[in-house]
Short mmCIF file of C-alpha atoms in Angstrom, two decimals:
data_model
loop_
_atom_site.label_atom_id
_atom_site.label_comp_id
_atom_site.label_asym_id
_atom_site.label_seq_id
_atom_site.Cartn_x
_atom_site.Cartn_y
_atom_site.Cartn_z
CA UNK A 140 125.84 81.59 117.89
CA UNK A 141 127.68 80.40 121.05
CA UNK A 142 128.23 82.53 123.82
CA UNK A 143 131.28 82.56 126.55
CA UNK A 144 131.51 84.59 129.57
CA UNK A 145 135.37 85.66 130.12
CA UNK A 146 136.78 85.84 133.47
CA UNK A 147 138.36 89.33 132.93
CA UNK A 148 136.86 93.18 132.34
CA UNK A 149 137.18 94.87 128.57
CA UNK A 150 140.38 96.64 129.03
CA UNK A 151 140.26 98.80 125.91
CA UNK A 152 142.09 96.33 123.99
CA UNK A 153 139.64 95.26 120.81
CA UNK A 154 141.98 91.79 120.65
CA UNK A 155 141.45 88.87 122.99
CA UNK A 156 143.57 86.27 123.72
CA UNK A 157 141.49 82.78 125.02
CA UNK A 158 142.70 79.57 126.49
CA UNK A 159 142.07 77.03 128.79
CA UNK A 160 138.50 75.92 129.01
CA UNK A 161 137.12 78.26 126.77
CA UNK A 162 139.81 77.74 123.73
CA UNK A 163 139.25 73.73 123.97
CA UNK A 164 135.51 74.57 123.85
CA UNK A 165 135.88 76.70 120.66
CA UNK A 166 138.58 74.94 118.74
CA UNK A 167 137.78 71.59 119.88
CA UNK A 168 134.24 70.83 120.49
CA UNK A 169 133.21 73.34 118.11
CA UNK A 170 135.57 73.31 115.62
CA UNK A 171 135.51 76.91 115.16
CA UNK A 172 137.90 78.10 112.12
CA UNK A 173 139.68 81.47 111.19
CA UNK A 174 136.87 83.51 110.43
CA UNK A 175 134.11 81.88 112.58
CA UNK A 176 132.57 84.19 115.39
CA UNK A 177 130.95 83.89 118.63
CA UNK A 178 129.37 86.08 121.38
CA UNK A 179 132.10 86.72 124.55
CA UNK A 180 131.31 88.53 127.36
CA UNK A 181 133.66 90.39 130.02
CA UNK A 182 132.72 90.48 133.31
CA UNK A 183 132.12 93.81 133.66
CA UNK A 184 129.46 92.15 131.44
CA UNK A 185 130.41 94.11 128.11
CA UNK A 186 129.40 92.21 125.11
CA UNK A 187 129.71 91.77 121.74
CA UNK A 188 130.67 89.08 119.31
CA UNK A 189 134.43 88.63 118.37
CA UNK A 190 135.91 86.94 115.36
CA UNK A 191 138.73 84.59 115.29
CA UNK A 192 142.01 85.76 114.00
CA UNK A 193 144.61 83.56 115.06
CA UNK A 194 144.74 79.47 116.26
CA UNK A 195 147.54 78.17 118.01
CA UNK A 196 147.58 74.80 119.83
CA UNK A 197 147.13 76.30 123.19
CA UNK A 198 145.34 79.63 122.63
CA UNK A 199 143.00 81.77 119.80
CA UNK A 200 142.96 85.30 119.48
CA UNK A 201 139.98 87.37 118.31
CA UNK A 202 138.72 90.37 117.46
CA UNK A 203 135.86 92.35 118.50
CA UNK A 204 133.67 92.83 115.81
CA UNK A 205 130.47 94.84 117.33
CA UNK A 206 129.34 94.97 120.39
CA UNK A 207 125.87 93.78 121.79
CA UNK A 208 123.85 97.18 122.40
CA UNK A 209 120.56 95.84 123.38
CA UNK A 210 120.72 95.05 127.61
CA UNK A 211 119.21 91.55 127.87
CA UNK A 212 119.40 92.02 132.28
CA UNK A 213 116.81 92.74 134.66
CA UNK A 214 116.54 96.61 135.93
CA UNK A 215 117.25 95.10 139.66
CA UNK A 216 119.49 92.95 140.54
CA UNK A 217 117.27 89.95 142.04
CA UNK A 218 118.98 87.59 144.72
CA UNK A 219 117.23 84.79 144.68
CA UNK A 220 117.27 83.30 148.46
CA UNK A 221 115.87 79.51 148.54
CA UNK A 222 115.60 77.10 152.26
CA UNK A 223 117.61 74.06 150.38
CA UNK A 224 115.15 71.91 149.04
CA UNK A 225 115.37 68.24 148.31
CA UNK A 226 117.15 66.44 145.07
CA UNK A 227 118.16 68.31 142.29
CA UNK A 228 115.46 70.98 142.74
CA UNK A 229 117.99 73.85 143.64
CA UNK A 230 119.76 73.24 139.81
CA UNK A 231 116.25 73.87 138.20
CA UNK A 232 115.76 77.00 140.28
CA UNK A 233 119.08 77.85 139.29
CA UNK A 234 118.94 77.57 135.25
CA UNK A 235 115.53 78.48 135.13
CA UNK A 236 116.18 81.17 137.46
CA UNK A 237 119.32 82.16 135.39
CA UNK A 238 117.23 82.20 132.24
CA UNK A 239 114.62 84.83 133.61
CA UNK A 240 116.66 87.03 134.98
CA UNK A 241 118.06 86.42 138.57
CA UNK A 242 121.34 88.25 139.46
CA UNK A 243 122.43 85.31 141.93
CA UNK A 244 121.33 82.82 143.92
CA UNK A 245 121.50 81.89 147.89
CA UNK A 246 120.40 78.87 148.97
CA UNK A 247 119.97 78.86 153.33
CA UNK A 248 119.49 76.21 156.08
CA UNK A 249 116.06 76.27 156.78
CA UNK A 250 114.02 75.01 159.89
CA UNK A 251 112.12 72.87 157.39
CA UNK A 252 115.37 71.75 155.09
CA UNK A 253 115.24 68.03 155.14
CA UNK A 254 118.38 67.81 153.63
CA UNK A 255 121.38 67.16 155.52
CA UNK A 256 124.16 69.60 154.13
CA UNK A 257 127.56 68.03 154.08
CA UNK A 258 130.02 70.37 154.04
CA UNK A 259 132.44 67.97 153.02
CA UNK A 260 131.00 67.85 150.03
CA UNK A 261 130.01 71.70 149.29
CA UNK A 262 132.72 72.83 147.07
CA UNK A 263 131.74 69.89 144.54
CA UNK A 264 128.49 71.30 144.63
CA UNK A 265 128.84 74.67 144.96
CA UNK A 266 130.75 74.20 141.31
CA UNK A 267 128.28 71.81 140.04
CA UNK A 268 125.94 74.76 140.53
CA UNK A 269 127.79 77.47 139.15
CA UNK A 270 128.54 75.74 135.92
CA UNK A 271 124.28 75.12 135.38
CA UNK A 272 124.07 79.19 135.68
CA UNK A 273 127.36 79.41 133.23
CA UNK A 274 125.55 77.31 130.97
CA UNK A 275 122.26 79.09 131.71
CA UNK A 276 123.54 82.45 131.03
CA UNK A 277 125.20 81.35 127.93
CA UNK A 278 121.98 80.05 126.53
CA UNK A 279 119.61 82.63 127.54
CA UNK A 280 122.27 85.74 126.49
CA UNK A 281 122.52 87.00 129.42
CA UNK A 282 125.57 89.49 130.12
CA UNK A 283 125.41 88.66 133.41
CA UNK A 284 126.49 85.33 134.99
CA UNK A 285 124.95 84.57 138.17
CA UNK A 286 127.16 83.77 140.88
CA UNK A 287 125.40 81.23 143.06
CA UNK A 288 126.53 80.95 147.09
CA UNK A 289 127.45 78.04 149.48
CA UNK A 290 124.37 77.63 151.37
CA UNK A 291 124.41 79.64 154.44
CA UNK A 292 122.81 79.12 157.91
CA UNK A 293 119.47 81.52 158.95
CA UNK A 294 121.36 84.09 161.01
CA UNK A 295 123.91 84.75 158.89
CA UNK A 296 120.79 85.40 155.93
CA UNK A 297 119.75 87.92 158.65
CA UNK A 298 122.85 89.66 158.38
CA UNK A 299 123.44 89.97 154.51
CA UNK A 300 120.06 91.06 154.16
CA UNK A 301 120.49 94.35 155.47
CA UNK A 302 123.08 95.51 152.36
CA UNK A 303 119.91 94.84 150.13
CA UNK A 304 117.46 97.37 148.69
CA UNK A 305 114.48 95.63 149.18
CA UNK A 306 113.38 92.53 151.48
CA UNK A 307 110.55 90.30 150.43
CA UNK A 308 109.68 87.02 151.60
CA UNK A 309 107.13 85.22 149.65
CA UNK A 310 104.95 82.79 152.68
CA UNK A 311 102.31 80.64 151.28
CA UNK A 312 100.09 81.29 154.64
CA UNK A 313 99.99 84.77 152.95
CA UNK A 314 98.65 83.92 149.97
CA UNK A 315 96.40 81.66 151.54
CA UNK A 316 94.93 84.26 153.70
CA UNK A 317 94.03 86.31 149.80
CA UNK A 318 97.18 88.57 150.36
CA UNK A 319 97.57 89.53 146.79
CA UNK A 320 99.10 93.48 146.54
CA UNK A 321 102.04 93.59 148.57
CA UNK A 322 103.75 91.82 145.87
CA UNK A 323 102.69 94.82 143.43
CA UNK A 324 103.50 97.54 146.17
CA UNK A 325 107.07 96.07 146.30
CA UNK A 326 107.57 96.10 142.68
CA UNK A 327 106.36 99.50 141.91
CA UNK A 328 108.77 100.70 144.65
CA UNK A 329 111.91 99.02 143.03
CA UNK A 330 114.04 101.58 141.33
CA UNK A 331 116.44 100.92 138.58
CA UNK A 332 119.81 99.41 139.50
CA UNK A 333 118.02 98.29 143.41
CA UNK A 334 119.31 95.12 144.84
CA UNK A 335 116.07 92.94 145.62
CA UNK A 336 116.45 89.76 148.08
CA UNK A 337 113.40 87.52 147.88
CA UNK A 338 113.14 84.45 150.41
CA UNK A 339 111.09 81.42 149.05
CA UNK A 340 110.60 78.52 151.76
CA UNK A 341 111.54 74.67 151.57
CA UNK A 342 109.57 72.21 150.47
CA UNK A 343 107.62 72.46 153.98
CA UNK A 344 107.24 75.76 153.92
CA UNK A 345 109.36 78.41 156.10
CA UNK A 346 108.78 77.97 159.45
CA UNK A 347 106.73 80.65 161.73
CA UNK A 348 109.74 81.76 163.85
CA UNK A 349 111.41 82.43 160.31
CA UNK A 350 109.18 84.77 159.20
CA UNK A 351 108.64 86.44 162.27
CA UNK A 352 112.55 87.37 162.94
CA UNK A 353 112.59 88.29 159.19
CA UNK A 354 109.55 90.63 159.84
CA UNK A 355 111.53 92.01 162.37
CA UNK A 356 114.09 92.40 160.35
CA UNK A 357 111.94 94.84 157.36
CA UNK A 358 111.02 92.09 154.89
CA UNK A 359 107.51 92.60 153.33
CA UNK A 360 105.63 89.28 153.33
CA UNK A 361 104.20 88.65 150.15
CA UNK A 362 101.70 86.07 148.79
CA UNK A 363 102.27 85.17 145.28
CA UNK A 364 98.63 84.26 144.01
CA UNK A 365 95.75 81.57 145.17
CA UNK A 366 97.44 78.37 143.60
CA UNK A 367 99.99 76.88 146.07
CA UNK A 368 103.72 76.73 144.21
CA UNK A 369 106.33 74.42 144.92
CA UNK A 370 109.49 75.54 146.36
CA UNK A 371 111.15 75.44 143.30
CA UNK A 372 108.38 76.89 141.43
CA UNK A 373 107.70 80.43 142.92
CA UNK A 374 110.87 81.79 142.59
CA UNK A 375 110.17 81.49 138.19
CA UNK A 376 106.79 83.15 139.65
CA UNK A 377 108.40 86.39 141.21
CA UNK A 378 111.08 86.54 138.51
CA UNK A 379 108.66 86.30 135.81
CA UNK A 380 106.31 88.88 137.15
CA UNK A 381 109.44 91.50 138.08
CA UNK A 382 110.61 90.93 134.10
CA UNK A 383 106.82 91.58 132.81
CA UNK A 384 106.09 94.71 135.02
CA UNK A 385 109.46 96.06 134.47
CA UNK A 386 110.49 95.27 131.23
CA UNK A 387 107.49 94.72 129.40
CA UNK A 388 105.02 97.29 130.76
CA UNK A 389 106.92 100.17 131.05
CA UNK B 1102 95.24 67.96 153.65
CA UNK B 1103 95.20 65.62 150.62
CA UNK B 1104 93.08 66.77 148.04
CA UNK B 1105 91.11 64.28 145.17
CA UNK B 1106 89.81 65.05 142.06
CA UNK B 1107 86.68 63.05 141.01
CA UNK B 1108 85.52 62.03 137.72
CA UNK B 1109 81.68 63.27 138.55
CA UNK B 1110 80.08 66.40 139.17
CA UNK B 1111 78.32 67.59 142.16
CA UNK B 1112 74.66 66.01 142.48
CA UNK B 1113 73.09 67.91 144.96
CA UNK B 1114 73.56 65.80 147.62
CA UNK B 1115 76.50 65.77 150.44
CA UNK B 1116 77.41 62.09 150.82
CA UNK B 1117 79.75 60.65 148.40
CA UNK B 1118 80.69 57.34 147.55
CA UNK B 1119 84.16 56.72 147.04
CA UNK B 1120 85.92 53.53 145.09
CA UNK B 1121 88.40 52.64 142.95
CA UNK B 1122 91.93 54.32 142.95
CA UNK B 1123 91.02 57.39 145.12
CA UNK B 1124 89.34 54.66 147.97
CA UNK B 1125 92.71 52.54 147.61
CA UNK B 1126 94.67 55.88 147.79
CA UNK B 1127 92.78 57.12 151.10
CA UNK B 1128 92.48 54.08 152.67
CA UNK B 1129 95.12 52.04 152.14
CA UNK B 1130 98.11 54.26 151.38
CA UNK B 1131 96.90 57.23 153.57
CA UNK B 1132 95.27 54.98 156.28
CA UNK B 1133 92.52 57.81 156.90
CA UNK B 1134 90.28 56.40 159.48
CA UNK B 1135 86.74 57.78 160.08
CA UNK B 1136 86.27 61.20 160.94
CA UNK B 1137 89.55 61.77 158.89
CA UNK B 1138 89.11 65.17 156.27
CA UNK B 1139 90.66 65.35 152.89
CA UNK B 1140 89.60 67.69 150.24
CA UNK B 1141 87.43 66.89 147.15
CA UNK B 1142 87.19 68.37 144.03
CA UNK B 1143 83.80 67.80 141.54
CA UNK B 1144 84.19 67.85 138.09
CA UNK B 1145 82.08 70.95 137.95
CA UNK B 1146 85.07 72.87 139.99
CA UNK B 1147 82.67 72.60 143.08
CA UNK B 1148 85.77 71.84 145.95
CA UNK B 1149 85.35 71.28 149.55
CA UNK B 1150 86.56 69.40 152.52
CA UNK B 1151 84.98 65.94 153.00
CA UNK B 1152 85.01 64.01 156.45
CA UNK B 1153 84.91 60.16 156.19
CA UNK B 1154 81.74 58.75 157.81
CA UNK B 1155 82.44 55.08 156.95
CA UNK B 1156 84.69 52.92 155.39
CA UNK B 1157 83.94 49.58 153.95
CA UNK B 1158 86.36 46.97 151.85
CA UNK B 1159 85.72 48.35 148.90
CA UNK B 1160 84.25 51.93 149.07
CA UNK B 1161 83.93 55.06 151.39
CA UNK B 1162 81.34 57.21 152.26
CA UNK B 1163 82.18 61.29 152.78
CA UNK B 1164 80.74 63.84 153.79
CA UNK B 1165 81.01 67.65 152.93
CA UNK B 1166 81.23 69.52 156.06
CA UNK B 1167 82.71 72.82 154.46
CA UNK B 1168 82.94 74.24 150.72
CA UNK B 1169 85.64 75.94 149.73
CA UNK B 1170 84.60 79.98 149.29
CA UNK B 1171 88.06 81.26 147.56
CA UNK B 1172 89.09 80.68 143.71
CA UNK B 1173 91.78 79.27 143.37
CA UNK B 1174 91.44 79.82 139.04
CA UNK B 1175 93.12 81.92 136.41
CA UNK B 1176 90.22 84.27 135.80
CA UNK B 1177 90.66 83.34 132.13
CA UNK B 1178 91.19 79.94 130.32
CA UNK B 1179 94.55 79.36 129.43
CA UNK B 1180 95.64 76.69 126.81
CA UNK B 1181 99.42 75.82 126.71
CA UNK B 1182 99.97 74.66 122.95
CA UNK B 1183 103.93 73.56 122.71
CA UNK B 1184 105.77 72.45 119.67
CA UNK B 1185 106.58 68.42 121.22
CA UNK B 1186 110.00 69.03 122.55
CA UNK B 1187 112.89 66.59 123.21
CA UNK B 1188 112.42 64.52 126.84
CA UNK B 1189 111.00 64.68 129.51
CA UNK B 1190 110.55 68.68 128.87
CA UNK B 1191 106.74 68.68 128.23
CA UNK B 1192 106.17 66.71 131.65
CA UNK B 1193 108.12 69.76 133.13
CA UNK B 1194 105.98 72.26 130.95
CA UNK B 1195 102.75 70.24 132.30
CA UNK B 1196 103.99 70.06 136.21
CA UNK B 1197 104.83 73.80 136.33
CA UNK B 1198 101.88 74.90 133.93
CA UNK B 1199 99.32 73.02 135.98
CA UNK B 1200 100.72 74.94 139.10
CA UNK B 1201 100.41 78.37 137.28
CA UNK B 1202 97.13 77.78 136.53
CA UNK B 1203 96.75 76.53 132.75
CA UNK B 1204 93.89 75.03 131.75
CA UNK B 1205 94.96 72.48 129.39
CA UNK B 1206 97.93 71.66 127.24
CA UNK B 1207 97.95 71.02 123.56
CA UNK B 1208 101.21 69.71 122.19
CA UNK B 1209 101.51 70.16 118.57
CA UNK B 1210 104.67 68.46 115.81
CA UNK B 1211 105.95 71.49 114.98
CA UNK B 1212 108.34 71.56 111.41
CA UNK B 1213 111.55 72.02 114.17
CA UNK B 1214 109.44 69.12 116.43
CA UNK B 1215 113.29 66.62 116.88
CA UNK B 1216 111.03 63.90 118.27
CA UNK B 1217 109.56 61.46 116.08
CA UNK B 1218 106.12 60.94 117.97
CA UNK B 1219 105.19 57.61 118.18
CA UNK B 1220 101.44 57.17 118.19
CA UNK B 1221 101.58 53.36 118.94
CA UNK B 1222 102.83 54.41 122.17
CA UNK B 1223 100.51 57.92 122.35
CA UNK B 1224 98.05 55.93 124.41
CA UNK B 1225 100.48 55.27 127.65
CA UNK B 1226 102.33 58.70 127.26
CA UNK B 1227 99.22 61.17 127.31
CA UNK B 1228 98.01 58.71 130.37
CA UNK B 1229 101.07 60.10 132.05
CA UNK B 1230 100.76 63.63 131.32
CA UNK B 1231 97.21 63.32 132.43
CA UNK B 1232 98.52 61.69 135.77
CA UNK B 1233 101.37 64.63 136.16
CA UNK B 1234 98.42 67.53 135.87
CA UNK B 1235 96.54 65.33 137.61
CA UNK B 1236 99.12 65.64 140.76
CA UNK B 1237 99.98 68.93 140.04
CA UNK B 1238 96.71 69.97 139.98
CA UNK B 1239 95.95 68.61 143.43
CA UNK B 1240 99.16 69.56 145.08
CA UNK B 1241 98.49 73.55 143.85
CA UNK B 1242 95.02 73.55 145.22
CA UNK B 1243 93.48 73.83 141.73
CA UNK B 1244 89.67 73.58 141.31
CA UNK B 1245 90.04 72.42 137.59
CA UNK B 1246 91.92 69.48 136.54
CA UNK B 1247 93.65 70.74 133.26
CA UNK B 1248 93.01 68.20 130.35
CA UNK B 1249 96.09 66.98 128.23
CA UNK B 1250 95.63 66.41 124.48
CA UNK B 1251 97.60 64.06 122.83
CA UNK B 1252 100.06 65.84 120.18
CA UNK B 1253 98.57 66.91 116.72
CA UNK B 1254 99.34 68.36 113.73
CA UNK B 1255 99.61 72.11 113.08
CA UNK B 1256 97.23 72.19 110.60
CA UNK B 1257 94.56 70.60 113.02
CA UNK B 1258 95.55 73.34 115.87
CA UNK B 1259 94.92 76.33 113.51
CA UNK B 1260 91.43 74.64 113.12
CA UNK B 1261 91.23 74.40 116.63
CA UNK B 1262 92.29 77.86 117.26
CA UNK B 1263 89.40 79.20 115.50
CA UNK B 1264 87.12 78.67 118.60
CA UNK B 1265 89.58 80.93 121.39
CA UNK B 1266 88.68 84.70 122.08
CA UNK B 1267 92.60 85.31 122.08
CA UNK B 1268 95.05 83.71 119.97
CA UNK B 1269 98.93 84.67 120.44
CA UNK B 1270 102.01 83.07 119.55
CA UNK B 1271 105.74 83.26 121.52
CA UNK B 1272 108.05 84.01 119.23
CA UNK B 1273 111.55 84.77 120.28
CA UNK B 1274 112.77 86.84 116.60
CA UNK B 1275 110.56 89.06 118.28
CA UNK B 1276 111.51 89.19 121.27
CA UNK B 1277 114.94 89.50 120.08
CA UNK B 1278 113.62 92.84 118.06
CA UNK B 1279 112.86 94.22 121.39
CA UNK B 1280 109.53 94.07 120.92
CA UNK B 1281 107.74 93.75 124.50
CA UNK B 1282 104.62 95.85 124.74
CA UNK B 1283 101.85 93.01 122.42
CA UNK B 1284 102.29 90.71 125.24
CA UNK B 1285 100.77 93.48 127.80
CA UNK B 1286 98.18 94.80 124.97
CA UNK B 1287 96.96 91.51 125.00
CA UNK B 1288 96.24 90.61 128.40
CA UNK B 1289 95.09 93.78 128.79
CA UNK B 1290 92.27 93.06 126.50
CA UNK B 1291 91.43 90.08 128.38
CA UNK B 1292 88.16 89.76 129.78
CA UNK B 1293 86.53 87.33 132.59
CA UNK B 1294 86.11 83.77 131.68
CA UNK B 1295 87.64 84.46 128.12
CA UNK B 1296 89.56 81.24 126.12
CA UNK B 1297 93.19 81.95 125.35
CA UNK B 1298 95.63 80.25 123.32
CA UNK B 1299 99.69 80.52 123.48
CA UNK B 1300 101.64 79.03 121.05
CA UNK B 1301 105.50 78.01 121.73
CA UNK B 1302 108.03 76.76 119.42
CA UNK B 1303 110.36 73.58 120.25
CA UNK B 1304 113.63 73.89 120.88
CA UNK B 1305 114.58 74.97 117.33
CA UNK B 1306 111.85 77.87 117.36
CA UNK B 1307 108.94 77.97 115.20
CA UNK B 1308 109.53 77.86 111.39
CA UNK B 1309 108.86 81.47 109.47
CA UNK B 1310 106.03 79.40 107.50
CA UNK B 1311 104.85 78.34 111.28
CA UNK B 1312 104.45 82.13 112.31
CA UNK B 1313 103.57 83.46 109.09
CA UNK B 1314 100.87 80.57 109.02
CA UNK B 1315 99.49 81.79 112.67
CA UNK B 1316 99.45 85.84 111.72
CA UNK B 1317 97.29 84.59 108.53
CA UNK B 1318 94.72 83.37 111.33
CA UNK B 1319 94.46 85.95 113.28
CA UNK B 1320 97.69 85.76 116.15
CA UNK B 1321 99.23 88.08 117.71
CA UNK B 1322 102.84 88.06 118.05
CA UNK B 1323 104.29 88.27 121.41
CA UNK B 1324 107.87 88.76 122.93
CA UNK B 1325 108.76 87.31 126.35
CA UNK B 1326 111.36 90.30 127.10
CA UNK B 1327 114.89 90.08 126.30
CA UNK B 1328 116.61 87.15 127.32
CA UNK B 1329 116.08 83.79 125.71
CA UNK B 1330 113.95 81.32 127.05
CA UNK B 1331 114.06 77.82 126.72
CA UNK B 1332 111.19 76.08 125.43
CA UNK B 1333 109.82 74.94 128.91
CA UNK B 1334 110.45 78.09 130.81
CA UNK B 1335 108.77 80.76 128.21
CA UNK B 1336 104.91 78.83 128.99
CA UNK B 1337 106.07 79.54 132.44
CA UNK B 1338 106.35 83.25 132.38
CA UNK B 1339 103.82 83.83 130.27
CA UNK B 1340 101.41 82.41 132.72
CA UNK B 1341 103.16 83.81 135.96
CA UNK B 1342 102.67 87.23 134.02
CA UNK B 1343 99.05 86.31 132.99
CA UNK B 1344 98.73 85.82 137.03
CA UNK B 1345 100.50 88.20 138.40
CA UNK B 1346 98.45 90.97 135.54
CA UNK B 1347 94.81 89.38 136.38
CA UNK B 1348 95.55 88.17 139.89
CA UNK B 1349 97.72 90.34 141.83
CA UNK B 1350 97.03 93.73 140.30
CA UNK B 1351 93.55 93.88 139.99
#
């Protein structure tokens, strides 16, 4: 069944009224009918699926039918914090990222970022990546849409950091060395509802001053096993492994 | 350092010879000049840094002047079997897999399989998948070169099945049931240097016949937590989980 995130909160009101992108989606591409249903969620990410009750040429209006009671989201809210890799790399991390769990993403100037950001062309992208999480989220049934950020420089990482929970920075060198329980240790500390922030180098790697002012700063280094990941490969590591020890072991 | 996998197994004796594609690799695109150190991996998993003591036309002569003392393997021998999806998707599946640490992928034509496999052209396409674990393989560090098996049919992989110490399947009615504690019972029974075999449906899921098929023989049915997961991402947390389980929590 398809699934649309609405840009409003439930307000009490079991009827909703849809238009714009979302009403061409269901009445047009679709063809969706009196009667057919879908999944919608508010974002104050209540969920359910509605039923339509009414077509017009410019808007539909449906009905909550039941709402979703099983919570398909993470038990912390993961920030996902990539040095902007090359290509199209960031828009796998991004929908794969979406699809296991992440609560947004934050893509940083890093020392070892060959890409040259043009800023010119940021908003473009910025939307390009947001629609890969809608679509993402929509797949996966999330009731949570990622929001994913302009990419910021170092410092200003730094300084958002400190609103977070927890502060982990996964650094290959680490789990080159055989660092393997820090990783652990971090999760079992994570309590539910804790914002996590988890840096993941470029495609070179972050660089040795990096990791030093974010020591300084309380992130836990972490290594995340003996095989060396790729940038865009480690963050599906550390979401995957949050998901299994929290929502599978417990 | 580059690292090379080799097609023989380690004879005892510290000099190699060197030809064909890996000689034109290191000497022609890499330029290494004597003295130069890449690593090399046997075909017995033996892995160490080599230093080149000549170079000829045709061939190159190596030398081991370290072995390499950490694993860098799964402690147990994972087999990626995936229902042929649509694309380029497997190649992703193989990439990331080979990274994670699986130890060979069997793609099966599943009843939802969309693709009509081609086995005129099965020659040239497993040739590539070998080449992407291949690359994979030696840009994670691996010590074993996971082997690619061209696609078969289901019947012929419950055969196969037979031989594995652990057979499970992915299925996502399951994990939509909120079932989430088989997939923890199972590694948990895992032992050292034991076979395992996942099973993952295509894009449309596996058929009930498919699953009802697999319990017959002996699988256990797994959820992957509560969020849907696209075919190519659920082989990737099932193997970061297998890792982060055997690997970082021991």
């Amino acid at each position: 069944m398809q699934r649309y995130f609405i840009d409003q909160p439930f307000e009490g009101n079991n009827e909703v009224r849809l238009d714009g992108d979302i009403f061409h989606h269901i009445s047009r591409v679709m063809r969706m009918k009196i009667n057919d249903e879908f999944y919608i969620v508010f974002s104050d990410e209540k969920a359910g699926i509605a039923k339509i009750v009414d077509i017009s040429n410019e808007e539909i209006i449906a009905s909550i039918v039941k709402w979703e009671d099983t919570n398909k989201e993470l038990p912390v809210k993961v920030a996902i914090v990539s040095g902007l890799p090359k290509g199209d790399k960031l828009e796998l991390i991004i929908q794969k990222g979406t699809e296991l769990g992440a609560y947004q993403f934050v893509p940083f100037i890093a020392d070892r970022s060959i890409v040259k950001w043009d800023s010119k062309k940021e908003k473009k992208k910025v939307e390009r990546w947001q629609k890969i999480a809608l679509e993402a989220a929509e797949q996966a049934h999330r009731q949570h849409m990622p929001k994913v950020y302009a990419p910021c420089p170092f410092k200003h990482l730094l300084d958002i950091s400190q609103s977070f929970d927890h502060k982990l920075v996964a650094f290959e060198e680490s789990a080159k060395l055989g660092e393997t329980s820090n990783f652990v240790k971090a999760i079992n500390n994570f309590n539910h509802g804790d914002s996590v922030l988890i840096v993941f180098g470029p495609e070179g790697g972050l660089s040795i001053e990096e990791v030093q002012q974010m020591e300084e700063s309380g992130f836990q280094i972490c290594g995340l096993g003996p095989r060396i990941l790729r940038t865009e490969t480690a963050p599906l590591y550390a979401l995957s492994a949050i998901s299994y020890q929290l929502e599978l072991m417990r």
